[in-house]
Coordinates of N, CA and C and ligand atoms in Angstrom, one line a residue:
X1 N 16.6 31.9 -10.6 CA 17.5 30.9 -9.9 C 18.9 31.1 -10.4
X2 N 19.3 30.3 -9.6 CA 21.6 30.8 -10.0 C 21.5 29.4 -10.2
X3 N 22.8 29.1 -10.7 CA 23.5 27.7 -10.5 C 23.4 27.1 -9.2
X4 N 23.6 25.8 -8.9 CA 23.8 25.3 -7.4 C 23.7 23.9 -7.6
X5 N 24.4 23.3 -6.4 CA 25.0 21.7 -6.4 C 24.5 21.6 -4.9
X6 N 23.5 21.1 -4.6 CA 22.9 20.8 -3.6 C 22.3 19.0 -2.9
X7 N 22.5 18.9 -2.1 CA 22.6 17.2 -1.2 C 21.1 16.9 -1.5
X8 N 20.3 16.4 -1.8 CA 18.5 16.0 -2.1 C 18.2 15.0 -1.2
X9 N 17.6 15.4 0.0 CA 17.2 14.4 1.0 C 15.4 15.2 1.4
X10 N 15.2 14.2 2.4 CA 14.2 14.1 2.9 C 13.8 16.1 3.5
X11 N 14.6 16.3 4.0 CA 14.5 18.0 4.5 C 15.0 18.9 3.1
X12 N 14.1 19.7 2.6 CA 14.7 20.8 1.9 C 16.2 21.4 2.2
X13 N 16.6 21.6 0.9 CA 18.1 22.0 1.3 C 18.2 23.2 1.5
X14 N 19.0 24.1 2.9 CA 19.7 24.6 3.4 C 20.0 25.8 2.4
X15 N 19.3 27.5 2.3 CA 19.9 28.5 1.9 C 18.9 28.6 0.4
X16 N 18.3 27.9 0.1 CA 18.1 27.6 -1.5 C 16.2 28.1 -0.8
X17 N 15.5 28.7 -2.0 CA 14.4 29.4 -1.4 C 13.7 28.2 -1.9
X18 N 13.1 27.2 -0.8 CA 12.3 25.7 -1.2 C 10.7 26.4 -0.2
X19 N 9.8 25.5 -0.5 CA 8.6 25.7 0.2 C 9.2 24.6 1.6
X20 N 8.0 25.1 2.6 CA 8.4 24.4 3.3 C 8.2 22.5 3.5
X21 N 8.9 22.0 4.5 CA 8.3 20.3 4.4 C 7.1 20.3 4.3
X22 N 6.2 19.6 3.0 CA 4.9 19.2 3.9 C 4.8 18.2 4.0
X23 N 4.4 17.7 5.1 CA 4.0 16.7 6.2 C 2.8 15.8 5.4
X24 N 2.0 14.8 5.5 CA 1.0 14.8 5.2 C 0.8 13.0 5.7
X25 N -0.3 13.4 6.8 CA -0.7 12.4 7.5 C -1.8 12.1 6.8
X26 N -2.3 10.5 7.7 CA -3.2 10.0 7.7 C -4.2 10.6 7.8
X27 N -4.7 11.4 8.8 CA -6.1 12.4 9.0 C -5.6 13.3 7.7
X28 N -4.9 13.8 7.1 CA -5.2 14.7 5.7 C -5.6 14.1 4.7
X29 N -5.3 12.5 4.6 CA -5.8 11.7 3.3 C -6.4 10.5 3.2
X30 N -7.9 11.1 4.3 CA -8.5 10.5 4.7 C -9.8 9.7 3.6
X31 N -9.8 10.9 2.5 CA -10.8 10.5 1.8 C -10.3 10.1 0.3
X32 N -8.9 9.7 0.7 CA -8.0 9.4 -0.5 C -8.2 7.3 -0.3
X33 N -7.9 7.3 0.8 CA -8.2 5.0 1.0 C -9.6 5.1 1.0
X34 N -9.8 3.6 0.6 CA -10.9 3.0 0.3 C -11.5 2.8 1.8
X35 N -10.7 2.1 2.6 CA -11.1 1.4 3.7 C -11.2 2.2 5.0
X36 N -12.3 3.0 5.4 CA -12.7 3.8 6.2 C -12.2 3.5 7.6
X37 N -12.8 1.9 7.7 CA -12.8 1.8 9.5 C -11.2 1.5 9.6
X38 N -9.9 1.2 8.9 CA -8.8 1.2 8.6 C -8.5 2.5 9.3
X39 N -9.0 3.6 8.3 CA -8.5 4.9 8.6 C -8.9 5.0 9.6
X40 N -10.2 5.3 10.2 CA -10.8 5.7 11.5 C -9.1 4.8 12.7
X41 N -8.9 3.7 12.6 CA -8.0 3.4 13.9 C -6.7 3.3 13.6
X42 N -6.4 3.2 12.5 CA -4.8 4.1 12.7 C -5.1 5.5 12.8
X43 N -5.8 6.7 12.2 CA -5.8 7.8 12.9 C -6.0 7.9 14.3
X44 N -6.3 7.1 14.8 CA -6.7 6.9 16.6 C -5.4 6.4 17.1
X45 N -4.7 5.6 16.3 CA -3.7 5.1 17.2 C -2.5 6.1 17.0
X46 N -2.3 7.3 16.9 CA -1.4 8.0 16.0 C -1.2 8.5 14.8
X47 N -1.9 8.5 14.3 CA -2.2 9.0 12.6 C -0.7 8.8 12.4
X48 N -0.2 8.0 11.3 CA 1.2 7.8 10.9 C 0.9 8.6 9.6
X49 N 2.4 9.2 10.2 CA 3.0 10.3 8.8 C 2.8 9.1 7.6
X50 N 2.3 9.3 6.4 CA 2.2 9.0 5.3 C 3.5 9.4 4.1
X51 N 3.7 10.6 3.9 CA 4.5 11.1 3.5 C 5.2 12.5 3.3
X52 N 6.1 12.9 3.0 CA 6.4 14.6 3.2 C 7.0 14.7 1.7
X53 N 7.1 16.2 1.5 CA 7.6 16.6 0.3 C 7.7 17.6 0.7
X54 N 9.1 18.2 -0.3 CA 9.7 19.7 -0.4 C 9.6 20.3 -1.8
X55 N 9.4 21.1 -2.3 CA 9.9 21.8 -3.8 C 10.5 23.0 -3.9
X56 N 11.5 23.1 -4.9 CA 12.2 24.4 -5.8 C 10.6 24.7 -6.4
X57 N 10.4 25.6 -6.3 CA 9.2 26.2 -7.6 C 10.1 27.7 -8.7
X58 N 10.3 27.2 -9.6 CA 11.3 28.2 -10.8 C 10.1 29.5 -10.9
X59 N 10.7 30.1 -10.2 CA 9.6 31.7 -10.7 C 9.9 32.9 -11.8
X60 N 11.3 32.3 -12.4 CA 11.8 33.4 -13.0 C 10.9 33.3 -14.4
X61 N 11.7 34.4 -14.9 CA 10.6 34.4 -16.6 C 11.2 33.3 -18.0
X62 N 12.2 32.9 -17.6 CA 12.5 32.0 -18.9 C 12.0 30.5 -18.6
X63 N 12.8 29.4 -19.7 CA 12.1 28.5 -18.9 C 13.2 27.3 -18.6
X64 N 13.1 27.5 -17.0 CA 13.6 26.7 -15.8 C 13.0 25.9 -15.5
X65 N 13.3 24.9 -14.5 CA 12.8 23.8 -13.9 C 12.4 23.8 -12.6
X66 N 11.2 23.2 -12.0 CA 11.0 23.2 -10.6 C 11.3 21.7 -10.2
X67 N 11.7 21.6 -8.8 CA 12.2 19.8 -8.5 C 12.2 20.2 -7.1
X68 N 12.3 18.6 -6.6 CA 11.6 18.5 -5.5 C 12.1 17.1 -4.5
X69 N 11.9 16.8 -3.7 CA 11.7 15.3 -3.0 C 10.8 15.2 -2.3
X70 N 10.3 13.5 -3.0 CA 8.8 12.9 -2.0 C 9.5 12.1 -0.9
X71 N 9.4 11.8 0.1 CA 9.8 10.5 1.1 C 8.4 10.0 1.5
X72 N 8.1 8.6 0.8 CA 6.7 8.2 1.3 C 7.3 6.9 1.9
X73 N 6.6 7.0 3.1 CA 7.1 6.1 4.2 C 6.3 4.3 3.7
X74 N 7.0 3.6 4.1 CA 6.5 1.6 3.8 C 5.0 2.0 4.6
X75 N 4.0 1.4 4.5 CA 2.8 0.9 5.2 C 1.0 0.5 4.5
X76 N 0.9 0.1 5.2 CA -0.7 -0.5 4.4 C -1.7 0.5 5.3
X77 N -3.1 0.8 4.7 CA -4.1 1.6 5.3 C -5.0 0.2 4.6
X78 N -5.3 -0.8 5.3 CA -6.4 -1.8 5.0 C -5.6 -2.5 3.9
X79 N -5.9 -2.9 2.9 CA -5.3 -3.1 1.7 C -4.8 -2.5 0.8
X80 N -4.7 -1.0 0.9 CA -4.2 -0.5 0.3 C -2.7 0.3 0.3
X81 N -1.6 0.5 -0.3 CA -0.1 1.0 0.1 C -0.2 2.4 0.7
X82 N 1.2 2.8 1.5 CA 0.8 4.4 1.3 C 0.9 4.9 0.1
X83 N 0.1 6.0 -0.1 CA 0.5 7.0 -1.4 C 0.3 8.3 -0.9
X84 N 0.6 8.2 -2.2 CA 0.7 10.1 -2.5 C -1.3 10.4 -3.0
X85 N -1.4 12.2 -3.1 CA -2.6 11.5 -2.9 C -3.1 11.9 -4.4
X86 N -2.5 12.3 -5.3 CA -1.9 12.3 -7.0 C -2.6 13.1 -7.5
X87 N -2.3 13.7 -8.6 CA -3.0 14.8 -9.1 C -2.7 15.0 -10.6
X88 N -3.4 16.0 -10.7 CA -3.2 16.2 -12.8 C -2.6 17.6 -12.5
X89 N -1.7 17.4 -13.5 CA -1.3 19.3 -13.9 C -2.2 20.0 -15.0
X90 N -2.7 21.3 -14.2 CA -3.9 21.9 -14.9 C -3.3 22.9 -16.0
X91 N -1.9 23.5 -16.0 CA -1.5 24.0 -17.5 C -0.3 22.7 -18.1
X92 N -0.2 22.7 -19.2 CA 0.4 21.6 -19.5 C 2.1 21.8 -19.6
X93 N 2.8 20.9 -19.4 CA 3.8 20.4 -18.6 C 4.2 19.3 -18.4
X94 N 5.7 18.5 -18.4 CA 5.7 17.5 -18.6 C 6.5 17.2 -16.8
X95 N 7.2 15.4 -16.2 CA 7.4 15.5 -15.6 C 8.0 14.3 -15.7
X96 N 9.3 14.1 -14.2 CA 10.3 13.1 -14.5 C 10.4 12.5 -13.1
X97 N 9.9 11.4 -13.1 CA 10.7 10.8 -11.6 C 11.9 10.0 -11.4
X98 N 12.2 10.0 -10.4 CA 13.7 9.5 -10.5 C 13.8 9.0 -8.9
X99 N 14.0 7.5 -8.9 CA 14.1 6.9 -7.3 C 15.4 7.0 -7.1
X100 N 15.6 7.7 -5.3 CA 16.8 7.4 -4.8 C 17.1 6.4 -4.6
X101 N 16.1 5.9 -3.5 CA 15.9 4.9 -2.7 C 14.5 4.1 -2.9
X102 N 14.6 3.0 -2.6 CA 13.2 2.4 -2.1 C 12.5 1.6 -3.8
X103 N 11.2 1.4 -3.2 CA 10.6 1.0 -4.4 C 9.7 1.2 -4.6
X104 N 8.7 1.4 -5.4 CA 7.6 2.2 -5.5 C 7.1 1.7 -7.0
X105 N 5.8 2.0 -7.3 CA 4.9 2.1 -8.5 C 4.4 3.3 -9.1
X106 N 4.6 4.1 -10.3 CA 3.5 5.1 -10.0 C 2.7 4.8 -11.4
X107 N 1.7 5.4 -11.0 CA 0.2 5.5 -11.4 C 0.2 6.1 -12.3
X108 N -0.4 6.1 -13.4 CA -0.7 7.4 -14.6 C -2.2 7.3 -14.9
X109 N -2.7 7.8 -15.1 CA -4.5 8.3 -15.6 C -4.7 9.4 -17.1
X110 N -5.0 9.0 -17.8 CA -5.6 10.0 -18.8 C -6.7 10.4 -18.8
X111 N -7.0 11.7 -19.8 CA -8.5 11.9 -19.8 C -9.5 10.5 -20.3
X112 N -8.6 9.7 -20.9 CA -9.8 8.9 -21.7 C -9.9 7.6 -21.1
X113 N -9.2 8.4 -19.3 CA -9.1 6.8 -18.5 C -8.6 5.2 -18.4
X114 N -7.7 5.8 -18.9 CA -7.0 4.6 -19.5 C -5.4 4.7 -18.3
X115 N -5.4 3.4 -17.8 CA -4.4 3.5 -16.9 C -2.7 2.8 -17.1
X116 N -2.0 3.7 -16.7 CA -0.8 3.0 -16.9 C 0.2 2.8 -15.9
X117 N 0.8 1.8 -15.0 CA 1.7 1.6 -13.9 C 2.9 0.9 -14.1
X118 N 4.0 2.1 -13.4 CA 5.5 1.9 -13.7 C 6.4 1.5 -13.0
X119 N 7.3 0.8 -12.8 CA 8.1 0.5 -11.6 C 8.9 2.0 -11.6
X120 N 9.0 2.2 -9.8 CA 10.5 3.3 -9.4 C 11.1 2.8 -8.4
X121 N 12.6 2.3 -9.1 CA 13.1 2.7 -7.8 C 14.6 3.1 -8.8
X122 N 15.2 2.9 -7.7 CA 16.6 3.2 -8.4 C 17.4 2.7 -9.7
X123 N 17.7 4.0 -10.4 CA 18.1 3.1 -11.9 C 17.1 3.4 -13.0
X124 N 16.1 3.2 -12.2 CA 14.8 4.0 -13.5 C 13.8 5.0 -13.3
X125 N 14.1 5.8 -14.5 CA 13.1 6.9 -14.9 C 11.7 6.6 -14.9
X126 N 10.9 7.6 -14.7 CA 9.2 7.6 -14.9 C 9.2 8.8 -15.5
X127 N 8.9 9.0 -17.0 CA 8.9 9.9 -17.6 C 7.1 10.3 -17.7
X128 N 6.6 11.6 -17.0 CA 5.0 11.5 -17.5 C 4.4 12.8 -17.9
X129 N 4.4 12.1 -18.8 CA 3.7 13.2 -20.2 C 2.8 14.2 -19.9
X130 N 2.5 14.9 -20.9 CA 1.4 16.0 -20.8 C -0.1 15.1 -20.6
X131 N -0.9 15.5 -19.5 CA -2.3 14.6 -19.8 C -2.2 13.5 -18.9
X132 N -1.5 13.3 -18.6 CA -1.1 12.2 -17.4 C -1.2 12.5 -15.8
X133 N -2.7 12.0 -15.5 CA -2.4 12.5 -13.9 C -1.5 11.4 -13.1
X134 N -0.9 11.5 -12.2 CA 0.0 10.6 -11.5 C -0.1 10.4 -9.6
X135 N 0.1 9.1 -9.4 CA 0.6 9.2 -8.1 C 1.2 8.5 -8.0
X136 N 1.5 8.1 -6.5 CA 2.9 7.0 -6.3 C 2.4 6.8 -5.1
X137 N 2.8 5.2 -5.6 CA 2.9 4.3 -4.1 C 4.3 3.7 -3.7
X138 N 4.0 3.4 -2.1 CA 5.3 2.8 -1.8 C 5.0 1.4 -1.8
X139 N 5.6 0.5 -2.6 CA 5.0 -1.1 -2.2 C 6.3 -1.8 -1.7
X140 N 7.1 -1.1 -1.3 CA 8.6 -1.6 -0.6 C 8.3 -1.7 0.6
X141 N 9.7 -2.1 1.4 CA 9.5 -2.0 2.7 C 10.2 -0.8 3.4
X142 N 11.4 -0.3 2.9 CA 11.5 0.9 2.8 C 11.0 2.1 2.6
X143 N 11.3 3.3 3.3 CA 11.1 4.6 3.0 C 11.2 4.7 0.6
X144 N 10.8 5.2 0.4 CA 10.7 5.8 -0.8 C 11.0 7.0 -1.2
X145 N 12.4 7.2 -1.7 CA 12.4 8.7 -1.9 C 13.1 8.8 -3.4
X146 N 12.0 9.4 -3.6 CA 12.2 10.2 -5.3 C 12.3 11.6 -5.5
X147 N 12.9 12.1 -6.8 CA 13.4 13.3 -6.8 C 12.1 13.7 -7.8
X148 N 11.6 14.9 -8.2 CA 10.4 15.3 -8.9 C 11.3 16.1 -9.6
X149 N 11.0 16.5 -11.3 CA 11.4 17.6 -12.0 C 10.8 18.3 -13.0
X150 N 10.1 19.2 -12.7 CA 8.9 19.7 -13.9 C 8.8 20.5 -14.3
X151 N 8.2 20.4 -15.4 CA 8.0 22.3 -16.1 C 7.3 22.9 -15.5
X152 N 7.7 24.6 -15.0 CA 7.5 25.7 -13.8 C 5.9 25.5 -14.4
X153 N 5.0 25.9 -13.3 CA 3.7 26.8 -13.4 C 2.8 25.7 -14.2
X154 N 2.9 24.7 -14.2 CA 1.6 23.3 -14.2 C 1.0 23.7 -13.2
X155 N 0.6 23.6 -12.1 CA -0.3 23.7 -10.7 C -0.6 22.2 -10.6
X156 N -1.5 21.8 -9.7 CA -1.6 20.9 -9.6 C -3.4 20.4 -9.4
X157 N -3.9 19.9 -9.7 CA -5.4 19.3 -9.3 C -5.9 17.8 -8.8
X158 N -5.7 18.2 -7.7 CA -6.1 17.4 -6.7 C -7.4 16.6 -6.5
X159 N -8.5 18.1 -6.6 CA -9.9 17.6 -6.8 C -10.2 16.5 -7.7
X160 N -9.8 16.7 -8.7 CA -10.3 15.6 -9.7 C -9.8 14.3 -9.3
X161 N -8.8 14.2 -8.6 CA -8.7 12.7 -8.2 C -9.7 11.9 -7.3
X162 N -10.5 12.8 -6.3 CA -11.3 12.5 -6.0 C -12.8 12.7 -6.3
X163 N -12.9 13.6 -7.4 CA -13.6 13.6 -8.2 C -14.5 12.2 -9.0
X164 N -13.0 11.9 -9.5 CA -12.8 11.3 -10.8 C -12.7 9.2 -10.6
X165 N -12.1 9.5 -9.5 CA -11.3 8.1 -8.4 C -9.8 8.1 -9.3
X166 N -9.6 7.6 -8.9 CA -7.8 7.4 -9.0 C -7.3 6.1 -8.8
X167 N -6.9 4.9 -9.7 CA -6.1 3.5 -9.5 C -5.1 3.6 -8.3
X168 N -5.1 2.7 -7.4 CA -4.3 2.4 -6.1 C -3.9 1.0 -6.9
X169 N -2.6 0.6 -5.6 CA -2.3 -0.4 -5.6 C -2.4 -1.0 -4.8
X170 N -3.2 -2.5 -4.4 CA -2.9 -3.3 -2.8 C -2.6 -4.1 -3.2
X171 N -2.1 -4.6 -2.0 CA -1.1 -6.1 -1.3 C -1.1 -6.9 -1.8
X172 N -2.6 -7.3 -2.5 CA -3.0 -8.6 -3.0 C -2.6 -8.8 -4.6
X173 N -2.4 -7.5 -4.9 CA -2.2 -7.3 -6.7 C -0.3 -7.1 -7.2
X174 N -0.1 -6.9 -5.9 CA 1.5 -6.5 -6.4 C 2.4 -7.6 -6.4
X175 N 2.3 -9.2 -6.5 CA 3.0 -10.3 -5.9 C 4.1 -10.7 -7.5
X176 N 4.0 -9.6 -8.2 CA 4.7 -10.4 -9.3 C 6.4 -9.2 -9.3
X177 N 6.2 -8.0 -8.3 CA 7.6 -7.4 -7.7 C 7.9 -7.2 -6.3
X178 N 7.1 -7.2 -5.6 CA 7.6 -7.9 -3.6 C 5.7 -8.2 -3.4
X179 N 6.3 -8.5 -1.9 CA 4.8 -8.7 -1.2 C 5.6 -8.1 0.2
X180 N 4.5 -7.6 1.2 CA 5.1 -7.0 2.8 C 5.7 -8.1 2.9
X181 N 6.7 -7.6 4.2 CA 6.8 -8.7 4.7 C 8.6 -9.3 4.3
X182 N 8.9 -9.1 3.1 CA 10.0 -9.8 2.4 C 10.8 -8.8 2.7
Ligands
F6R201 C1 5.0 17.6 -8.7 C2 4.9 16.2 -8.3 C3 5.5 15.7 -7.0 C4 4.3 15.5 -6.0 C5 4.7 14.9 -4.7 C6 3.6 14.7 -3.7 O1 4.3 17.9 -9.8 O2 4.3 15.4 -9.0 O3 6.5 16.6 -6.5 O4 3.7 16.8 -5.7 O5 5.2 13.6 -4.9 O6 2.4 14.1 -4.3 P1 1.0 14.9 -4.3 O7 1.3 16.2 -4.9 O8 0.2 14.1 -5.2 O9 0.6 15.0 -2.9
ZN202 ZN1 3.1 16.3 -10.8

């Protein structure tokens, strides 16, 4: 990678070698909500984009950084927020979130199952450690968009979240930083 001063929005930036948007609906993170018949009729009614993400991935040989933007859209799937659909980094690696916009919660998981949840939005860091699987919810009413920055070549493991299950946040638990609606 070179130097560069680049705009961080919802579309990957322009000239810079990013993966492409991914998109990621309702029908892809189907077996990520609890509440089935939920999913069954918003994916009928339009499956709503859930959220999209771009990344830099650092390929070179020293050690650089990879970063990225989530935009996860405001909405409920039954009781539950949109999220991300979260994962553990399978070589170890640490990681930084950082809210543009919006508000959000994220999630942390350890091996020894022990859970920890953080406010994001703008102004504050989510620093997450090595061993830390993570997701993010949006409990705002706004779009959500955070910036990702991590050490190259963690990968990511997905399976074990559903493996494993994975702490969500709903409607009914979040009334002590918003509720919908406000
Ligand atoms: C990278 C990272 C984020 C997420 C992104 C989408 O290590 O944590 O860039 O990849 O927020 O979430 P997932 O990957 O859980 O679908
Ligand atoms: Zn990560």
């Amino acid at each position: 990678m070179s130097p560069a001063n680049v705009e961080l929005g919802f579309e990957p930036p322009a000239g810079l070698d990013s993966t492409p948007l991914q998109v990621r609906r309702l029908s892809d993170l189907q077996d990520y909500y609890a509440d089935k018949d939920a999913v069954r009729e918003l994916v009928a009614a339009g499956d709503p984009e859930i959220y999209a993400y771009w990344a830099i991935e650092y390929a070179g040989g020293g050690s650089g950084l990879s970063y990225g933007v989530t935009t996860i859209q405001p909405g409920v799937v039954g009781h539950e927020f949109y999220m991300t659909k979260g994962h553990y980094h399978v070589a170890p690696g640490d990681e930084m979130y950082l809210a543009v916009s919006g508000h959000g919660t994220v999630l942390l998981r350890n091996d020894a199952g022990e859970v920890k949840r953080y406010e994001l939005k703008p102004g504050r860091m989510v620093y997450i450690d090595e061993g830390w699987g993570h997701r993010t919810v949006n409990d705002g009413v706004d779009p959500l968009v955070f910036i990702s920055i991590w050490s190259p070549g963690t990968g990511h493991d997905y399976e074990r979240v559903l493996r494993e299950g994975f702490p969500t946040v709903d409607d009914y638990a979040v009334g002590e930083s918003r509720s919908l609606g406000q």
